[in-house]
Coordinates of C-alpha atoms in Angstrom, one line a residue:
M1166 CA -77.5 16.6 -31.2
A1167 CA -79.6 20.2 -30.9
N1168 CA -83.2 19.3 -29.5
G1169 CA -86.5 20.2 -31.5
G1170 CA -86.6 23.9 -29.8
D1171 CA -83.2 25.3 -31.3
I1172 CA -84.2 23.6 -34.7
I1173 CA -87.1 26.0 -35.2
A1174 CA -85.3 28.4 -33.9
R1175 CA -82.9 28.4 -36.1
T1176 CA -85.4 27.3 -39.3
Q1177 CA -87.5 30.5 -38.1
K1178 CA -84.2 33.3 -38.0
Q1179 CA -82.9 31.6 -41.4
G1180 CA -86.9 32.3 -42.7
T1181 CA -87.1 28.6 -43.5
K1182 CA -90.7 27.4 -42.9
L1183 CA -90.9 24.4 -42.1
C1184 CA -94.3 21.8 -43.2
F1185 CA -95.6 19.3 -40.7
P1186 CA -97.9 16.6 -42.1
K1187 CA -101.6 17.3 -40.8
Q1188 CA -102.3 13.9 -38.4
T1189 CA -105.8 13.1 -38.1
Q1190 CA -105.9 12.4 -34.1
Q1191 CA -109.4 13.1 -32.3
L1192 CA -108.8 13.6 -28.8
S1193 CA -110.3 12.0 -26.4
P1194 CA -113.3 14.2 -23.9
L1195 CA -112.1 14.4 -20.3
P1196 CA -114.4 12.2 -17.9
L1197 CA -116.4 14.0 -16.0
P1198 CA -116.8 13.2 -12.3
N1199 CA -119.8 11.1 -11.9
S1200 CA -119.1 10.4 -15.6
P1201 CA -119.6 6.1 -16.2
L1202 CA -116.1 6.3 -18.3
Q1203 CA -114.5 7.2 -15.0
P1204 CA -112.0 4.7 -13.8
A1205 CA -113.4 2.1 -10.8
M1206 CA -111.2 3.0 -7.8
T1207 CA -109.4 0.5 -6.2
D1208 CA -108.3 0.1 -2.7
D1209 CA -104.9 -1.8 -3.7
P1210 CA -102.2 1.5 -3.9
A1211 CA -100.6 -0.5 -6.1
A1212 CA -103.2 -0.7 -8.4
A1213 CA -104.2 2.5 -8.6
G1214 CA -101.9 5.2 -11.3
T1215 CA -98.0 6.2 -9.8
G1216 CA -99.5 9.6 -9.1
R1217 CA -102.1 8.9 -7.0
G1218 CA -101.8 7.9 -3.1
A1219 CA -103.9 5.8 -0.4
P1220 CA -106.3 7.6 1.3
P1221 CA -105.9 9.0 4.7
P1222 CA -107.9 6.9 7.4
P1223 CA -110.5 8.0 8.8
P1224 CA -109.8 10.0 12.7
A1225 CA -110.5 7.9 15.7
R1226 CA -113.1 8.9 17.6
P1227 CA -112.4 10.9 20.7
P1228 CA -113.9 8.7 23.7
R1229 CA -117.0 9.0 25.5
P1230 CA -116.7 10.5 28.9
L1231 CA -118.8 8.0 31.4
S1232 CA -121.9 9.4 32.2
V1233 CA -124.4 9.1 35.6
V1234 CA -127.0 6.6 33.0
S1235 CA -123.8 4.6 32.2
A1236 CA -123.0 3.8 36.4
L1237 CA -126.7 3.1 37.1
P1238 CA -126.4 -1.2 36.1
F1239 CA -122.9 -1.3 38.6
W1240 CA -124.4 0.3 41.6
F1241 CA -127.6 -1.3 40.8
Y1242 CA -126.6 -5.2 41.4
L1243 CA -123.9 -4.3 43.9
T1244 CA -126.7 -2.8 45.4
A1245 CA -128.5 -6.1 44.8
A1246 CA -125.7 -8.3 46.0
V1247 CA -125.0 -6.5 49.0
S1248 CA -128.7 -6.9 50.1
L1249 CA -128.8 -10.7 48.9
L1250 CA -126.1 -11.5 51.8
A1251 CA -127.4 -9.5 54.1
L1252 CA -130.3 -11.7 54.2
V1253 CA -128.8 -14.7 53.3
L1254 CA -125.4 -14.7 55.7
P1255 CA -127.3 -14.4 58.9
H1256 CA -129.6 -17.4 57.9
L1257 CA -126.5 -19.4 57.1
L1258 CA -124.5 -18.5 60.0
S1259 CA -126.7 -19.2 62.6
P1260 CA -125.8 -22.5 64.6
H1261 CA -128.4 -24.8 64.6
A1262 CA -127.7 -25.7 68.1
S1263 CA -125.8 -24.1 70.9
P1264 CA -122.1 -25.5 70.9
P1265 CA -120.2 -27.0 73.6
L1266 CA -118.8 -24.2 76.2
P1267 CA -114.7 -23.5 76.3
P1268 CA -113.5 -25.5 79.1
L1269 CA -112.0 -22.1 80.5
L1270 CA -115.0 -20.6 80.6
R1271 CA -117.1 -23.5 81.5
R1272 CA -114.3 -23.4 84.7
H1273 CA -114.9 -20.2 85.2
L1274 CA -118.9 -19.9 85.7
S1275 CA -119.2 -22.7 87.9
D1276 CA -116.6 -21.3 90.4
G1277 CA -118.7 -18.1 90.2
R1278 CA -122.3 -17.4 91.2
L1279 CA -125.4 -15.8 90.1
L1280 CA -126.7 -12.9 91.9
K1281 CA -130.4 -13.4 92.2
L1282 CA -131.0 -8.7 93.2
H1283 CA -134.5 -7.6 93.7
P1284 CA -135.5 -5.2 91.4
G1285 CA -133.0 -6.6 88.8
P1286 CA -130.8 -6.8 86.6
D1287 CA -129.2 -10.5 87.4
L1288 CA -125.6 -9.9 87.9
F1289 CA -123.1 -12.5 87.3
A1290 CA -120.3 -12.3 90.4
F1291 CA -116.7 -13.8 90.5
T1292 CA -115.1 -14.0 94.3
S1293 CA -111.6 -15.2 94.7
R1294 CA -111.0 -15.2 98.7
P1295 CA -107.4 -15.5 99.9
A1296 CA -105.9 -19.2 101.5
A1297 CA -105.8 -17.8 105.2
H1298 CA -107.6 -14.8 106.6
S1299 CA -105.2 -12.3 107.0
A1300 CA -105.5 -9.4 110.4
R1301 CA -106.0 -6.5 107.5
H1302 CA -108.4 -7.0 105.0
H1303 CA -108.9 -5.3 101.9
P1304 CA -111.8 -6.1 99.8
V1305 CA -110.6 -5.3 96.1
L1306 CA -113.9 -5.1 94.1
V1307 CA -113.2 -5.1 89.6
L1308 CA -115.8 -3.7 87.4
P1309 CA -115.2 -4.9 83.7
G1310 CA -115.7 -3.0 80.9
L1311 CA -117.2 -3.2 77.5
A1312 CA -117.5 -6.9 76.5
A1313 CA -114.4 -7.5 79.1
G1314 CA -116.2 -9.4 81.6
S1315 CA -114.8 -11.2 84.4
F1316 CA -113.7 -13.6 82.8
S1317 CA -110.8 -12.0 81.1
F1318 CA -110.2 -10.4 85.1
R1319 CA -110.3 -13.9 86.5
R1320 CA -105.5 -13.8 86.3
I1321 CA -105.8 -10.5 87.9
L1322 CA -108.5 -11.8 91.3
S1323 CA -106.3 -15.4 91.5
S1324 CA -102.8 -13.5 91.7
L1325 CA -104.8 -10.9 94.2
S1326 CA -105.5 -13.5 96.4
S1327 CA -102.1 -14.7 96.9
H1328 CA -101.3 -11.0 98.2
G1329 CA -103.6 -11.5 100.8
L1330 CA -106.2 -9.7 99.2
V1331 CA -110.4 -10.2 99.3
A1332 CA -110.7 -10.2 95.4
A1333 CA -114.2 -10.1 93.1
A1334 CA -115.2 -9.0 89.7
V1335 CA -119.0 -8.2 88.9
D1336 CA -120.1 -8.2 85.2
L1337 CA -122.0 -5.3 84.4
P1338 CA -125.6 -5.3 83.6
G1339 CA -125.7 -7.7 80.0
Q1340 CA -121.9 -7.9 80.2
G1341 CA -119.7 -10.8 80.4
L1342 CA -121.8 -13.8 82.1
S1343 CA -124.1 -10.9 83.6
P1344 CA -127.6 -12.2 81.7
P1345 CA -129.2 -9.6 79.3
P1346 CA -132.0 -7.5 81.2
A1347 CA -135.7 -8.3 80.2
A1348 CA -137.3 -5.9 77.4
P1349 CA -139.7 -3.8 79.1
P1350 CA -143.3 -4.6 77.6
P1351 CA -144.2 -3.2 74.7
R1352 CA -146.9 -0.2 74.9
T1353 CA -150.2 -0.4 74.3
N1354 CA -151.4 1.1 71.3
P1355 CA -154.7 2.3 70.6
L1356 CA -155.4 2.4 67.2
R1357 CA -154.0 -1.6 67.5
E1358 CA -156.6 -1.8 69.9
I1359 CA -159.5 0.0 67.9
M1360 CA -158.3 -2.7 65.2
D1361 CA -158.6 -5.6 67.5
R1362 CA -162.4 -4.9 69.4
G1363 CA -163.4 -3.2 66.9
I1364 CA -165.3 0.8 66.4
F1365 CA -168.0 0.1 67.9
H1366 CA -166.9 -1.5 71.3
A1367 CA -165.3 2.1 72.2
F1368 CA -169.0 3.2 71.7
E1369 CA -170.7 0.9 74.4
H1370 CA -167.2 1.3 77.2
L1371 CA -168.8 5.0 76.2
V1372 CA -172.2 4.4 77.3
E1373 CA -171.6 2.0 80.0
T1374 CA -169.0 4.1 81.9
G1375 CA -169.3 7.3 80.8
E1376 CA -164.7 7.0 80.0
V1377 CA -163.6 7.6 76.5
P1378 CA -161.9 4.6 75.8
F1379 CA -158.4 3.9 74.5
Q1380 CA -157.1 6.9 75.6
E1381 CA -153.2 6.9 75.4
T1382 CA -151.4 6.9 79.0
A1383 CA -148.2 9.9 79.8
P1384 CA -144.9 8.1 77.9
E1385 CA -142.9 6.7 81.1
P1386 CA -139.5 7.5 81.1
S1387 CA -137.4 5.6 79.6
R1388 CA -135.0 3.1 81.2
S1389 CA -132.4 1.0 80.3
F1390 CA -130.3 -1.3 83.0
Y1391 CA -127.4 -0.5 81.1
A1392 CA -127.6 3.4 81.6
A1393 CA -125.1 4.5 84.2
S1394 CA -127.6 5.3 87.2
E1395 CA -128.9 2.1 86.5
A1396 CA -125.9 0.0 86.3
A1397 CA -123.9 1.4 89.5
A1398 CA -128.0 0.9 91.6
A1399 CA -127.5 -3.1 90.5
V1400 CA -123.5 -2.7 91.8
A1401 CA -124.6 -1.8 95.2
R1402 CA -126.8 -4.6 95.8
S1403 CA -124.4 -6.7 94.2
V1404 CA -122.0 -5.3 96.7
D1405 CA -124.7 -5.5 99.8
A1406 CA -124.7 -9.5 98.6
L1407 CA -121.2 -10.2 98.7
G1408 CA -121.4 -8.3 102.1
L1409 CA -117.6 -7.0 100.6
A1410 CA -118.5 -2.5 101.6
P1411 CA -116.2 -0.9 102.0
V1412 CA -114.2 -2.0 99.0
H1413 CA -111.4 -0.7 97.5
L1414 CA -113.3 -0.1 93.3
V1415 CA -111.2 -1.3 90.4
L1416 CA -112.7 0.5 87.0
H1417 CA -111.4 -1.0 83.5
D1418 CA -112.4 0.4 80.4
S1419 CA -116.0 1.6 80.0
A1420 CA -116.7 0.8 83.8
L1421 CA -116.1 4.9 84.6
A1422 CA -119.6 6.2 84.6
A1423 CA -120.5 3.4 86.1
G1424 CA -118.1 3.2 89.0
A1425 CA -118.6 7.1 89.4
A1426 CA -122.2 7.1 89.5
F1427 CA -121.6 4.0 92.2
V1428 CA -118.9 5.8 93.8
S1429 CA -121.2 9.2 94.2
A1430 CA -124.1 7.1 95.4
N1431 CA -122.3 5.7 97.9
P1432 CA -119.1 7.2 99.0
A1433 CA -119.1 5.5 102.2
A1434 CA -118.9 2.0 100.9
V1435 CA -115.8 3.0 98.4
Q1436 CA -112.2 3.2 99.9
S1437 CA -109.9 3.5 97.1
V1438 CA -110.6 4.0 93.4
T1439 CA -108.1 2.4 90.6
L1440 CA -108.7 3.0 87.2
I1441 CA -107.0 0.7 84.4
D1442 CA -107.1 2.1 80.6
A1443 CA -110.6 3.6 82.0
T1444 CA -112.8 6.4 79.8
A1445 CA -115.9 6.8 79.6
T1446 CA -116.2 7.7 75.6
L1447 CA -113.1 5.0 73.8
P1448 CA -113.9 1.9 74.8
A1449 CA -111.5 -0.5 73.3
F1450 CA -113.9 -3.3 71.8
P1451 CA -115.6 -2.1 68.5
A1452 CA -119.5 -2.5 69.7
A1453 CA -120.3 -0.5 66.9
V1454 CA -119.4 -3.7 64.5
L1455 CA -121.8 -5.6 66.3
G1456 CA -124.9 -3.8 64.7
V1457 CA -123.9 -3.9 61.2
P1458 CA -126.4 -6.7 60.2
A1459 CA -124.2 -9.2 58.3
L1460 CA -120.7 -8.4 60.2
G1461 CA -122.2 -8.8 63.6
R1462 CA -122.8 -12.3 63.3
L1463 CA -119.1 -13.1 60.9
V1464 CA -117.4 -11.8 63.9
L1465 CA -118.8 -13.8 66.1
R1466 CA -119.1 -16.6 64.3
V1467 CA -115.8 -17.2 62.7
P1468 CA -112.4 -17.7 65.3
A1469 CA -110.0 -16.1 63.8
L1470 CA -111.8 -13.4 62.8
F1471 CA -112.5 -12.6 66.1
K1472 CA -109.6 -13.2 67.5
G1473 CA -107.7 -10.7 65.1
L1474 CA -110.5 -8.2 66.3
M1475 CA -109.0 -8.7 70.0
R1476 CA -105.7 -8.1 68.8
L1477 CA -106.1 -5.0 66.9
S1478 CA -108.4 -2.9 69.6
C1479 CA -107.5 -4.9 72.8
S1480 CA -105.1 -6.8 73.6
R1481 CA -102.1 -8.0 71.7
G1482 CA -100.9 -11.1 73.5
V1483 CA -104.9 -12.5 73.2
D1484 CA -104.3 -16.1 72.3
A1485 CA -106.5 -18.3 70.5
E1486 CA -108.5 -20.4 73.8
E1487 CA -108.7 -16.8 75.6
A1488 CA -110.5 -15.1 72.3
D1489 CA -112.4 -18.4 71.8
A1490 CA -113.8 -18.0 75.5
L1491 CA -114.5 -14.8 74.8
R1492 CA -116.6 -15.3 71.5
A1493 CA -118.1 -18.0 73.5
A1494 CA -119.1 -15.4 76.4
M1495 CA -120.8 -13.1 73.9
R1496 CA -122.2 -15.5 71.3
G1497 CA -124.8 -16.4 73.8
Q1498 CA -129.1 -15.8 73.8
G1499 CA -129.0 -11.5 73.4
K1500 CA -126.2 -10.9 74.5
R1501 CA -124.7 -9.5 71.5
D1502 CA -127.1 -7.2 71.1
A1503 CA -127.0 -6.5 75.0
V1504 CA -123.3 -5.5 74.7
F1505 CA -123.7 -3.1 71.3
E1506 CA -127.0 -1.5 73.6
A1507 CA -124.1 -1.1 76.8
W1508 CA -122.4 0.9 73.7
K1509 CA -125.2 3.1 72.7
A1510 CA -126.0 4.0 76.4
M1511 CA -122.6 5.2 77.4
N1512 CA -122.6 8.6 78.7
Q1513 CA -120.7 10.7 76.6
S1514 CA -121.3 14.2 78.4
F1515 CA -119.2 12.4 81.5
D1516 CA -116.6 14.8 82.7
L1517 CA -114.0 13.7 85.3
V1518 CA -113.2 17.0 86.3
E1519 CA -116.5 17.2 87.6
W1520 CA -117.0 14.3 88.9
R1521 CA -113.9 14.6 91.1
S1522 CA -114.7 18.1 92.5
S1523 CA -118.3 17.0 92.8
S1524 CA -118.0 16.2 96.7
E1525 CA -116.0 16.5 99.4
E1526 CA -116.0 12.8 99.7
V1527 CA -115.0 12.3 96.2
K1528 CA -112.1 14.7 96.6
R1529 CA -110.9 12.8 99.7
L1530 CA -110.8 9.4 97.6
P1531 CA -107.4 8.0 96.8
M1532 CA -106.8 7.2 94.2
M1533 CA -104.0 5.5 90.9
V1534 CA -104.3 6.2 86.5
L1535 CA -102.9 2.7 84.9
W1536 CA -102.4 3.6 81.6
S1537 CA -101.2 1.5 79.2
G1538 CA -97.4 3.2 77.3
S1539 CA -97.6 0.7 74.1
W1540 CA -100.0 0.8 73.1
S1541 CA -99.6 4.0 70.8
D1542 CA -99.1 7.8 70.9
M1543 CA -103.0 8.5 70.8
W1544 CA -103.6 6.5 74.1
I1545 CA -101.3 7.5 75.7
D1546 CA -102.1 11.4 74.6
E1547 CA -105.3 10.4 76.0
G1548 CA -103.3 9.5 79.2
K1549 CA -102.1 12.7 79.8
K1550 CA -105.8 14.4 79.4
V1551 CA -106.9 11.9 82.3
T1552 CA -102.9 12.8 84.3
K1553 CA -104.5 16.6 83.9
A1554 CA -108.3 16.0 85.1
L1555 CA -106.7 14.2 87.7
P1556 CA -103.3 15.9 89.4
D1557 CA -103.4 14.5 92.5
A1558 CA -103.8 10.6 91.7
K1559 CA -101.0 8.1 91.8
F1560 CA -100.3 7.2 87.8
I1561 CA -98.1 4.9 85.8
Y1562 CA -97.6 4.1 82.8
H1563 CA -98.0 0.2 82.2
Y1564 CA -96.9 -2.2 79.6
G1565 CA -99.7 -3.9 78.3
G1566 CA -102.4 -3.0 75.5
R1567 CA -106.2 -2.3 76.5
W1568 CA -106.6 -5.2 77.9
P1569 CA -103.3 -5.3 80.7
Q1570 CA -105.3 -8.0 82.4
V1571 CA -104.6 -10.1 79.5
D1572 CA -101.3 -9.3 79.1
A1573 CA -100.0 -8.1 81.6
Y1574 CA -102.2 -9.2 84.9
E1575 CA -99.1 -9.6 87.0
E1576 CA -97.6 -6.1 86.5
I1577 CA -101.3 -4.7 87.6
S1578 CA -102.0 -7.5 90.1
K1579 CA -99.0 -5.7 91.8
L1580 CA -99.7 -2.6 91.7
I1581 CA -102.9 -2.9 93.0
A1582 CA -102.3 -4.9 96.0
D1583 CA -99.1 -2.3 96.5
F1584 CA -101.7 0.6 96.1
V1585 CA -104.5 -1.1 98.7
T1586 CA -101.9 -2.3 101.2
M1587 CA -100.7 0.8 101.8
L1588 CA -103.6 3.2 102.2
P1589 CA -104.8 2.9 105.9
T1590 CA -107.7 0.4 106.2
T1591 CA -111.7 1.1 107.6
A1592 CA -113.0 -2.4 107.6
T1593 CA -114.2 -2.8 110.9
E1594 CA -115.0 -6.0 113.0
H1595 CA -117.8 -6.4 111.5
L1596 CA -116.8 -6.7 107.8
S1597 CA -114.4 -9.0 109.0
Q1598 CA -117.6 -11.1 110.6
N1599 CA -119.7 -9.9 107.3
M1600 CA -116.5 -12.2 105.3
D1601 CA -116.4 -15.0 107.3
Q1602 CA -120.2 -15.5 107.3
S1603 CA -120.0 -15.2 103.6
S1604 CA -117.6 -17.6 102.9
D1605 CA -119.3 -20.1 104.8
E1606 CA -122.4 -19.9 102.5
P1607 CA -122.7 -23.4 100.9
A1608 CA -121.2 -22.7 97.4
D1609 CA -125.3 -23.3 95.0
A1610 CA -126.5 -19.9 97.6
H1611 CA -127.5 -17.7 94.4
S1612 CA -125.3 -20.1 92.0
D1613 CA -127.7 -19.8 89.2
H1614 CA -126.3 -19.7 86.5
P1615 CA -127.1 -18.1 83.3
A1616 CA -127.8 -19.9 80.6
L1617 CA -125.1 -19.4 77.3

């Protein structure tokens, strides 16, 4: 069947004229874009014509970057929460009544005595004597480090006594069971005095005496019992009170600076020096935690937190009973601030090499260094520095932590006893008489116990 185009072509070729009937159909005008004749758009793609597709979705808005202004509310609420916690937590943690002392600490307190020194401060001392007096006396004096106290050395003192030695430990000012030194009186403020008495009081004083009142005096030199020189002077007075000189000095941890100052000022009162993980700048106990407003109280309030801190920084072998006694000793009135102030007063410029070569008496002193060989590689490197500073000292690694008096007391006491007994004694008959007289003193002499 031929289509219409072929028929028209053949007709034109044959000359035949085709006639089509006229149609009277009128074409409707095209609707304008804004014309009301335009059909309404529908959201349904199926309702629209087959020739029209769905409109593309709008592009997604890119995420707006965080600005400083948008982070300000978070930091504001965080600061407010921390400030509120720091204000409320100390009041919640402060006990209404002092808890009873643990049995271990109470027993150690009753066995020791508080030395009333003049001038102060008062120091707590613990002395352990052998059952039978030997012919040769080798008194050993231990100065514990920061926050350790004589309580942590009670096993070493007892072990040294079993070796026939007289062993004593003295807590440095504010440490252990020694009471915190009294705070110095506040300086007079001239402006405050004028506000209290009135401005006309100055004029009347000038007319009567011819002197100008409220003159500010020159500032007095700061005197802190926590400083190495002041602590060394207190140790010297305690040695005289105990009648132990000359002693074999044992310095632990941060007591190095105070012990060195004591040796330099009293070389004739020392027979030998033993260092037990001693350092003047890196104490084992992190006393800086006690200076944080809320955290310092929290550490001394929660037993598990204090025990974890002790195992992390001092000794891995400390048990719950030992940690609880140490925590109770630091919870006494003013003891937390005393430990923190003693940490701030540490002599950061102490030089072990310079001290060793400071005098001929110090150079001739026999020395032994006991260092932890299992704590950490960084601590072993610190021990190598001590070995380099004291090349003529006897250096021995032990298996305990930085507080070996807790977890390696038998090893430490045996090393000290062997070292001391091998040295020639310089004790005189006068020393023996002093020791015998001091052992015959009544137990209540100078035995006022500090309040915890």
